[in-house]
Coordinates of C-alpha atoms in Angstrom, one line a residue:
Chain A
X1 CA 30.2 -46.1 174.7
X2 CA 28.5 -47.6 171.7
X3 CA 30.4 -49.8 169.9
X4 CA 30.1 -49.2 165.8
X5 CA 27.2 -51.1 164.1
X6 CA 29.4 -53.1 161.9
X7 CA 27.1 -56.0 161.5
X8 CA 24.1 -53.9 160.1
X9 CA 26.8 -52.0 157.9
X10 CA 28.0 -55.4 156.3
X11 CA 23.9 -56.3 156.4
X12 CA 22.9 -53.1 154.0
X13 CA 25.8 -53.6 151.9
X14 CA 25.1 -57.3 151.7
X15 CA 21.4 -56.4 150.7
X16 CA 22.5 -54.0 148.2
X17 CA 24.5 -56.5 146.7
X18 CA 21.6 -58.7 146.5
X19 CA 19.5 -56.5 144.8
X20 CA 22.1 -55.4 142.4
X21 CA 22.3 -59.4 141.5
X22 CA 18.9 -60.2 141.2
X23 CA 19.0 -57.1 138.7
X24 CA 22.0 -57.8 136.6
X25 CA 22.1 -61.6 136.9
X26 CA 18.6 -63.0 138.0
X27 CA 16.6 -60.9 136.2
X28 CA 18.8 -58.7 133.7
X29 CA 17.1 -55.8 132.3
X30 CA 15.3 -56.8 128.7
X31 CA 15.1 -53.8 125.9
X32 CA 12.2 -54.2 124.4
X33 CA 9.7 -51.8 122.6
X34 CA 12.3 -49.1 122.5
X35 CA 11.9 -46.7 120.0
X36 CA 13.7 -45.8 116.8
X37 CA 15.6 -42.6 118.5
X38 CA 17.5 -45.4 120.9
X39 CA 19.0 -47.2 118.0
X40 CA 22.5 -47.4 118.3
X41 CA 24.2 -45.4 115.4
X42 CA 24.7 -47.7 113.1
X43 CA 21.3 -49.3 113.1
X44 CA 20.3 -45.5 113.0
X45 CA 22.3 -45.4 109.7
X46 CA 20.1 -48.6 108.1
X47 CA 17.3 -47.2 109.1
X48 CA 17.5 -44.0 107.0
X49 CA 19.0 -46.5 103.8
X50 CA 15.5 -47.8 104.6
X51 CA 13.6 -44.3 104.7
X52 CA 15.6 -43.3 101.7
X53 CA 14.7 -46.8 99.7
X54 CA 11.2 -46.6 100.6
X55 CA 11.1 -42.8 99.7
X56 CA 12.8 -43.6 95.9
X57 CA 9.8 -46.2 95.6
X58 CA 6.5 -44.2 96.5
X59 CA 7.6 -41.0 96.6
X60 CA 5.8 -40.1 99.7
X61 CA 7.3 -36.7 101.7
X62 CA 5.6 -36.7 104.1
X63 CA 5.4 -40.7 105.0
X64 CA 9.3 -40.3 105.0
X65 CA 9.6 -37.4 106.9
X66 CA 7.4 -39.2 109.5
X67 CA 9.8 -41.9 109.6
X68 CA 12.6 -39.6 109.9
X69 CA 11.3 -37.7 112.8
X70 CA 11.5 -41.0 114.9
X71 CA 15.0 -41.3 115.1
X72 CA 14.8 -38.1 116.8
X73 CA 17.8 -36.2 114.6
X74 CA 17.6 -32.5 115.3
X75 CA 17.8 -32.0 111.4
X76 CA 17.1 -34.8 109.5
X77 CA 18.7 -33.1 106.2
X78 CA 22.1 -33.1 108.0
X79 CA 21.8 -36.6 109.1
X80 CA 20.9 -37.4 105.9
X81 CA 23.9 -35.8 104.0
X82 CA 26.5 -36.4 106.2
X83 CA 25.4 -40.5 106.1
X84 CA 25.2 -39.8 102.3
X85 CA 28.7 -38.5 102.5
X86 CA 30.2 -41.4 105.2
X87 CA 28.5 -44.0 103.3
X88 CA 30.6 -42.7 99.8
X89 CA 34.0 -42.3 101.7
X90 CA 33.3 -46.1 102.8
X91 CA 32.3 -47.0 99.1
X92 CA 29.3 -47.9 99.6
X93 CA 26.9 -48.6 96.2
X94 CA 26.4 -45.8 94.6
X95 CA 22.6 -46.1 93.7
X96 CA 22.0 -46.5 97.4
X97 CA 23.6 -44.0 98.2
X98 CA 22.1 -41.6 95.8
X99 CA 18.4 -42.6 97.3
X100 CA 19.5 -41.1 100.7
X101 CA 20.9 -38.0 98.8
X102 CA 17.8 -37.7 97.0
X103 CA 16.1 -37.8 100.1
X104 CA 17.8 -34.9 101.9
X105 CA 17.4 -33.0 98.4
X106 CA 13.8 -33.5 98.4
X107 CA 13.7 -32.5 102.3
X108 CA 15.2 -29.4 101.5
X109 CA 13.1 -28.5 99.0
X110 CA 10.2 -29.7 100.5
X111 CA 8.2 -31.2 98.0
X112 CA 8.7 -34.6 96.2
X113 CA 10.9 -34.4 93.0
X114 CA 9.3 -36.3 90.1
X115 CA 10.9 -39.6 89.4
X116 CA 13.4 -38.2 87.0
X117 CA 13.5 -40.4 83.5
X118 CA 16.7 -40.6 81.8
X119 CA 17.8 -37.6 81.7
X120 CA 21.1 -36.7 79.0
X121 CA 24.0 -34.7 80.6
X122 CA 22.8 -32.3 78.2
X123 CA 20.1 -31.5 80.1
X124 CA 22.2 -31.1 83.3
X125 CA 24.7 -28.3 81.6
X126 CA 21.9 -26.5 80.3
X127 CA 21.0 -25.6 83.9
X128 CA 24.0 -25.2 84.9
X129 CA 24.0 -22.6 81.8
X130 CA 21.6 -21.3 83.2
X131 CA 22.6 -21.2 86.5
X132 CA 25.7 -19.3 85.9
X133 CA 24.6 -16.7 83.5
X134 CA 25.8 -13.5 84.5
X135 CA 23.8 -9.8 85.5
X136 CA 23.0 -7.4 82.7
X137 CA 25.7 -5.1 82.9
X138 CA 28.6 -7.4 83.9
X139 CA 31.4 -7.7 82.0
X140 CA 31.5 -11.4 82.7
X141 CA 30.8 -14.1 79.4
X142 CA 28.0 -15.7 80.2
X143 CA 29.4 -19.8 80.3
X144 CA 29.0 -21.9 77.0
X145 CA 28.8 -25.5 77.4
X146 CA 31.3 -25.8 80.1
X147 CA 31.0 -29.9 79.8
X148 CA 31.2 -31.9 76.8
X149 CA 28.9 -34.6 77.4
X150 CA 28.2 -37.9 75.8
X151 CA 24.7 -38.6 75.2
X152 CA 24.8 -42.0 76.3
X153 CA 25.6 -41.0 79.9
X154 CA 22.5 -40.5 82.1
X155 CA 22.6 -38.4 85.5
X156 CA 19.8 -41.2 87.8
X157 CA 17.1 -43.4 87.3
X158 CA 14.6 -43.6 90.2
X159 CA 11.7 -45.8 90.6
X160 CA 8.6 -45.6 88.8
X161 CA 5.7 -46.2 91.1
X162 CA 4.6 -49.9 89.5
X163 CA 7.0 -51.2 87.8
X164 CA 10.5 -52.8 88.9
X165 CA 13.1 -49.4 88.7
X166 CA 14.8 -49.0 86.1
X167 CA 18.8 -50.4 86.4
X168 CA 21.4 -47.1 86.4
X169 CA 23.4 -46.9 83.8
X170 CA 27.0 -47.6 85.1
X171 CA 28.7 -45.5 87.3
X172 CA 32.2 -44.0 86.0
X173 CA 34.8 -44.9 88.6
X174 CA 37.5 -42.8 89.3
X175 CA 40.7 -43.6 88.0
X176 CA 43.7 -43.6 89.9
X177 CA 47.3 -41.9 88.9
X178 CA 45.9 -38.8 86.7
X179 CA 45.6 -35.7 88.7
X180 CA 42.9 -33.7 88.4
X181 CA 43.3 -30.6 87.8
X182 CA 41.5 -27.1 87.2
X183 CA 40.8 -26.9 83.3
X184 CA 38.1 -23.8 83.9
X185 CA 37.2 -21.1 86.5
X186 CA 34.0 -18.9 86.0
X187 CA 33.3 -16.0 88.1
X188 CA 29.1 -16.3 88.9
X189 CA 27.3 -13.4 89.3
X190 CA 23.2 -14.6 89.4
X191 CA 21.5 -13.2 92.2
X192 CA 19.2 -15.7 92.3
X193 CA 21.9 -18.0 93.7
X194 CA 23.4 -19.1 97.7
X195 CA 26.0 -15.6 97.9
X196 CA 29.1 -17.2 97.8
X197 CA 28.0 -21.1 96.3
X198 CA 31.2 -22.3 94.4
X199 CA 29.9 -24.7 92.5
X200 CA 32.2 -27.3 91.6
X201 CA 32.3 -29.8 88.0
X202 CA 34.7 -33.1 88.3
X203 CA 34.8 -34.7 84.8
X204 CA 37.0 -37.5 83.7
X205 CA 39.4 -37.2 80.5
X206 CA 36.5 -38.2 78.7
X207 CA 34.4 -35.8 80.1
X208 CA 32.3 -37.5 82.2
X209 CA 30.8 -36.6 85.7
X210 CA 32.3 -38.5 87.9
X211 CA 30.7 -39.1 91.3
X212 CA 31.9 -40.1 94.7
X213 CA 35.0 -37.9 94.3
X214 CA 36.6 -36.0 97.8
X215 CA 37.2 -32.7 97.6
X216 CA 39.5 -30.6 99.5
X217 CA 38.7 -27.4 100.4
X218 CA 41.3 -25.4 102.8
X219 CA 41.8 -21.7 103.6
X220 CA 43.3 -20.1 106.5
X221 CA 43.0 -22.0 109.7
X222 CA 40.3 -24.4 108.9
X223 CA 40.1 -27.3 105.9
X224 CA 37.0 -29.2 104.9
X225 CA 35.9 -32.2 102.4
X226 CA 32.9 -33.0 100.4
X227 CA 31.9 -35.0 97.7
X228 CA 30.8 -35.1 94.5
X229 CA 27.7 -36.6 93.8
X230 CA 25.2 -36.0 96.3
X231 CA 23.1 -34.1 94.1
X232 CA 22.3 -35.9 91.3
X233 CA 19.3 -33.7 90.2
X234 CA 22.1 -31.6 89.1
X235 CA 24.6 -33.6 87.9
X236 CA 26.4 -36.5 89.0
X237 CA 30.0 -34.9 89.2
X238 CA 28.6 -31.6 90.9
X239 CA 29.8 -30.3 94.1
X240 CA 29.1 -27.2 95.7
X241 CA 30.2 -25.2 98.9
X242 CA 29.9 -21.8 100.1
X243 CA 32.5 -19.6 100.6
X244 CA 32.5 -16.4 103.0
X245 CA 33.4 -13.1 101.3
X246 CA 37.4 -12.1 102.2
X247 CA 38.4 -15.4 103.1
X248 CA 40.6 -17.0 100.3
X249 CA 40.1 -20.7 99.4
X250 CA 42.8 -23.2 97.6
X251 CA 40.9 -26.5 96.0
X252 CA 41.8 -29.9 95.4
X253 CA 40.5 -33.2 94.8
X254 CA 41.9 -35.4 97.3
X255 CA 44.6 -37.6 96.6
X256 CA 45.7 -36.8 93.2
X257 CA 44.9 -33.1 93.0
X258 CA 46.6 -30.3 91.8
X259 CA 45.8 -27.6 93.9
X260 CA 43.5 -24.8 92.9
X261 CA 44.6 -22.1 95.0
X262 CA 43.7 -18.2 95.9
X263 CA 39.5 -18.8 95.2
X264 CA 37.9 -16.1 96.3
X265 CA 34.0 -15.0 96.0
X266 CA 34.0 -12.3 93.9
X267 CA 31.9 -9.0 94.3
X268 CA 29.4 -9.0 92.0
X269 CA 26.4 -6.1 91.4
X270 CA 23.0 -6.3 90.5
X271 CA 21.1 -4.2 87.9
X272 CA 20.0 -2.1 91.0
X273 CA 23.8 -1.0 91.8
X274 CA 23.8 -3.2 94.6
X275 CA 26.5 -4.9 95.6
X276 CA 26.3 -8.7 96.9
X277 CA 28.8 -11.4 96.8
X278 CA 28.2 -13.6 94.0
X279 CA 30.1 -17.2 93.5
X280 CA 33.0 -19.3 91.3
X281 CA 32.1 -22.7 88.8
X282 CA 35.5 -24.7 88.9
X283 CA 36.3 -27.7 86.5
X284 CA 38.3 -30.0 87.3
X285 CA 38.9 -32.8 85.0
X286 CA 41.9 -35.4 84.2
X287 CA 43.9 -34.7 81.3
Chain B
X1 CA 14.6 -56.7 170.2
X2 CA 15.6 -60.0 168.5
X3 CA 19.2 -60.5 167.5
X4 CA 18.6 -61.0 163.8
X5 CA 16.5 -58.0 163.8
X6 CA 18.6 -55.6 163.0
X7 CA 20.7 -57.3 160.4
X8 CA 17.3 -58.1 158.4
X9 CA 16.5 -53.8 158.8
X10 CA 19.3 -53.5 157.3
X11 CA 19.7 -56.1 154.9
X12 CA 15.7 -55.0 153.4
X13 CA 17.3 -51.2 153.9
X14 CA 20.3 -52.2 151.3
X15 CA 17.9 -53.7 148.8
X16 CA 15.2 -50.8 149.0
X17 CA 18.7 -48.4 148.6
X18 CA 19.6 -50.5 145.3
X19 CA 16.2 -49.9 144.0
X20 CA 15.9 -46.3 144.8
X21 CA 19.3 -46.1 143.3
X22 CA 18.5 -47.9 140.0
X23 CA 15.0 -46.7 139.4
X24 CA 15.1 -43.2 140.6
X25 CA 18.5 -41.5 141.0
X26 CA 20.4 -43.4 138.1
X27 CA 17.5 -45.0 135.8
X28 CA 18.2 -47.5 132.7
X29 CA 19.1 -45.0 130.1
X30 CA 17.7 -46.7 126.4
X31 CA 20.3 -46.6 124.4
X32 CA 22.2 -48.0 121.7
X33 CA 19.8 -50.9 121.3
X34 CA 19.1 -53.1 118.5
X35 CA 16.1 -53.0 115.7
X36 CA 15.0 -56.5 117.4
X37 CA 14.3 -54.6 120.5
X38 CA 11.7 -52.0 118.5
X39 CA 7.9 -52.3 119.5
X40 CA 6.1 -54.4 117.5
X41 CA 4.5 -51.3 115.3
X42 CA 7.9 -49.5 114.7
X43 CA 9.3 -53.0 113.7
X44 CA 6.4 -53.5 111.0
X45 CA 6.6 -50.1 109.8
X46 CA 10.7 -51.1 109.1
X47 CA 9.4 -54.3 107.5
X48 CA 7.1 -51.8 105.4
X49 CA 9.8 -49.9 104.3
X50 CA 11.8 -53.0 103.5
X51 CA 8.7 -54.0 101.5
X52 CA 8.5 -50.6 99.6
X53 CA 11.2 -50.6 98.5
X54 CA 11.1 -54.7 97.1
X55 CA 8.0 -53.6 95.5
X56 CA 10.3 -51.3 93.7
X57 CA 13.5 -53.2 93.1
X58 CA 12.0 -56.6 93.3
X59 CA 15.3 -57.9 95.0
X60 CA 14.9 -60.2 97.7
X61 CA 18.3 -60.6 98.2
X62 CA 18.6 -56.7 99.4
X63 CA 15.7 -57.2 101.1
X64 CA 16.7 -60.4 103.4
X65 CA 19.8 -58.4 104.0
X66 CA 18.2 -55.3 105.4
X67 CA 15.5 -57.6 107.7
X68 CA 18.6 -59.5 109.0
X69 CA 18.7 -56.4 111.1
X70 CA 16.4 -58.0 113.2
X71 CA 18.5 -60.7 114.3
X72 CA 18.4 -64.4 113.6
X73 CA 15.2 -64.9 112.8
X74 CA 14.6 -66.4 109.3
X75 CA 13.2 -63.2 106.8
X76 CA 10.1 -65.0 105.6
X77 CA 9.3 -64.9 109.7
X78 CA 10.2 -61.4 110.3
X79 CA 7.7 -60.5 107.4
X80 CA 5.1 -62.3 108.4
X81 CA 5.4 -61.1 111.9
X82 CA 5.4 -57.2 110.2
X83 CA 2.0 -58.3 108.2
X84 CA 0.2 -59.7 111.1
X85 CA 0.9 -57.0 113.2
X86 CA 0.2 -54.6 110.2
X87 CA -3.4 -56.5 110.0
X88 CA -3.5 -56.3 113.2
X89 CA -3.4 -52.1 113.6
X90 CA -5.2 -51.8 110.7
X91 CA -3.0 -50.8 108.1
X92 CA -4.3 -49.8 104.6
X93 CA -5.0 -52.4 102.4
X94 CA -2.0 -51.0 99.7
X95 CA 0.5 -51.8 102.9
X96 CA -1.0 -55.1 103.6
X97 CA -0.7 -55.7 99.7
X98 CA 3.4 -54.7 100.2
X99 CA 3.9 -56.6 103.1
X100 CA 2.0 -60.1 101.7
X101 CA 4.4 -59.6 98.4
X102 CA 7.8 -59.5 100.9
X103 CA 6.4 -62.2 102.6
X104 CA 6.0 -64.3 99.5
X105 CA 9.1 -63.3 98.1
X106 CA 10.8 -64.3 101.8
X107 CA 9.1 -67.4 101.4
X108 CA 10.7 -68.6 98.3
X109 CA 13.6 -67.0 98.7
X110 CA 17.1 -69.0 98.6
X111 CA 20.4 -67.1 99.9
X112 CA 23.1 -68.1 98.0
X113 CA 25.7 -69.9 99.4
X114 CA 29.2 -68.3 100.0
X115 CA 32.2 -69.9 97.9
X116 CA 33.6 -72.1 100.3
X117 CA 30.9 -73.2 102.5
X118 CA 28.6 -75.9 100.3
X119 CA 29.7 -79.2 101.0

């Protein structure tokens, strides 16, 4: 009878752990010329601020989408917003964060916006005037000025291509203790719009947009939050989300919100007789 | 057959079974690494960015912090590493322009100090 082959057992496993030395310890495995899509998250995260910095200087699409497509995201748009949204829950500076909005705005349009000037708040309700002006037929009032606005606030300054960028002007800060609460509710009915966008205004008691604010948004088994701000091309205190038809919604702006409950998308019709669900504009401002 | 034959066998076995092992059945997966690990082109093109964006805001402080990604090295170094190598591939002239004008602002740049920590 053979007797077990102990010594060549405790040999192999001796040799294994020699190699696994020599490869941890002797001669460790190096990273080096990795690749952007093997960045850890975070560095992931400074290298869109960088895309999105570049991008606000030469306003160059398809450079940036370039740049984009090496961190290997499977939709760079999502990436984008959802940092835009971390990196204003972590107060992050708000111009920076803007250039990565901006970014994904641009991306999902798919052409370079302009290098807005300064552009009033005046400018900003007229489209949402225009946004929210109802179908022939409907018994709905077209919106007025929904937002008082002071002509000294401006909604973003990007860079112009030689010349240092222009300084925003400063950003209104929320205040803490007054709620916010819903001052105005406008049933939508353009189809030209998202079917079910609820597009959402948060003004101060001033009546100034006020970015960077969370919004709660909460209906029957499921609850979400967004922020205002991330589309500055509309206005600086503009939110939007879209709601499914029969599914009602109750809104608040975290923290210090009264609730803005039973939202539902309302069923609008078009001048052909056909029937398509058509959205809400909600104001919320501090009194 | 040799005594210590068969204990080598099977010591070169357990090595060539760690190999096998680490470079076939369970490879290095790259992940979570570091910008100072990026190939030398990915790296420059960062440092472009970095510069694009200077050429914009002309703030060197924002832009030392955002090439301190790249680890310890001081950020008149990184971006003259970024330029040669952007020479080097051949970049276009308006890129080399970019990455000489980080470089000089790098170069005279001061950080400055925290409250606290100047003698």
């Amino acid at each position: 009878m053979r007797r077990f082959p102990w010594v060549s057992l405790a040999a192999v496993l001796a040799g294994f752990a020699l190699g696994l030395i020599y490869a941890w310890v002797i001669a460790p495995v190096r990273y080096i010329d990795t690749t952007p899509n093997t960045l850890r998250a975070d560095f992931k995260d400074q290298f869109r601020i960088a895309i999105a910095a570049s991008y606000a200087s030469t306003r160059d699409l398809g450079r940036a989408k370039a740049r984009l497509a090496l961190l290997g995201d499977g939709d760079s748009n999502q990436a984008l917003t959802a940092q835009a949204q971390r990196m204003l829950a972590a107060g992050e500076p708000f111009d920076i964060v803007q250039q990565v909005a901006q970014l994904a705005a641009d991306l999902q349009r798919g052409v370079a916006q302009a290098p807005p000037s300064t552009t009033t708040i005046a400018t900003v309700s007229a489209r949402i005037a225009t946004q929210t002006a109802t179908a022939p037929g409907s018994s709905l009032e077209a919106p007025t000025a929904t937002i008082d606005l002071t002509a000294s606030e401006t909604v973003s300054t990007a860079g112009i291509f030689d010349t240092p960028t222009p300084r925003p002007t400063r950003t209104p800060i929320p205040t803490a203790g007054a709620p916010y609460a819903l001052t105005k509710q406008d049933t939508v009915c353009n189809p030209n719009l998202t079917d079910g966008l609820m597009q959402i205004t948060v003004v101060d008691r001033n009546s100034r947009q006020m970015p960077g604010v969370e919004i709660v948004i909460t209906w029957s088994g499921g609850e979400e939050h967004f922020f205002t701000g991330l589309k500055p091309e509309i206005a600086n205190g503009y939110a939007d989300y879209i709601m499914q038809a029969g599914i009602t919604y109750t809104v608040r702006i975290a923290g210090s919100g009264t609730p803005a409950p039973n939202l539902t998308a309302p069923a609008c019709t078009d001048s052909s007789g056909q029937t398509y669900t058509g959205g809400l504009h909600l104001i919320f401002q501090q009194p | 057959m040799p005594r210590w034959l068969p204990p080598l066998i099977a010591i070169i076995l357990g090595i060539a079974l760690g190999l096998i092992y680490g470079w076939v059945i369970n490879p290095v997966q790259f992940v979570d690494t570091t910008p100072d690990s990026l190939r030398a082109d990915y790296r420059s093109d960062y440092v472009l960015m970095i510069a694009e964006a200077y050429h914009a805001n002309q703030d060197a402080g924002i832009a030392a912090r955002r090439l301190a990604v790249f680890g310890s090295d001081a950020p008149a170094t990184i971006a003259a590493q970024a330029l040669q190598t952007g020479q080097a591939s051949g970049y276009a002239a308006s890129d080399i322009s970019l990455l000489q004008e980080l470089t000089r602002a790098m170069q005279a740049y001061q950080p400055i100090p925290a409250p606290g920590n100047s003698p």
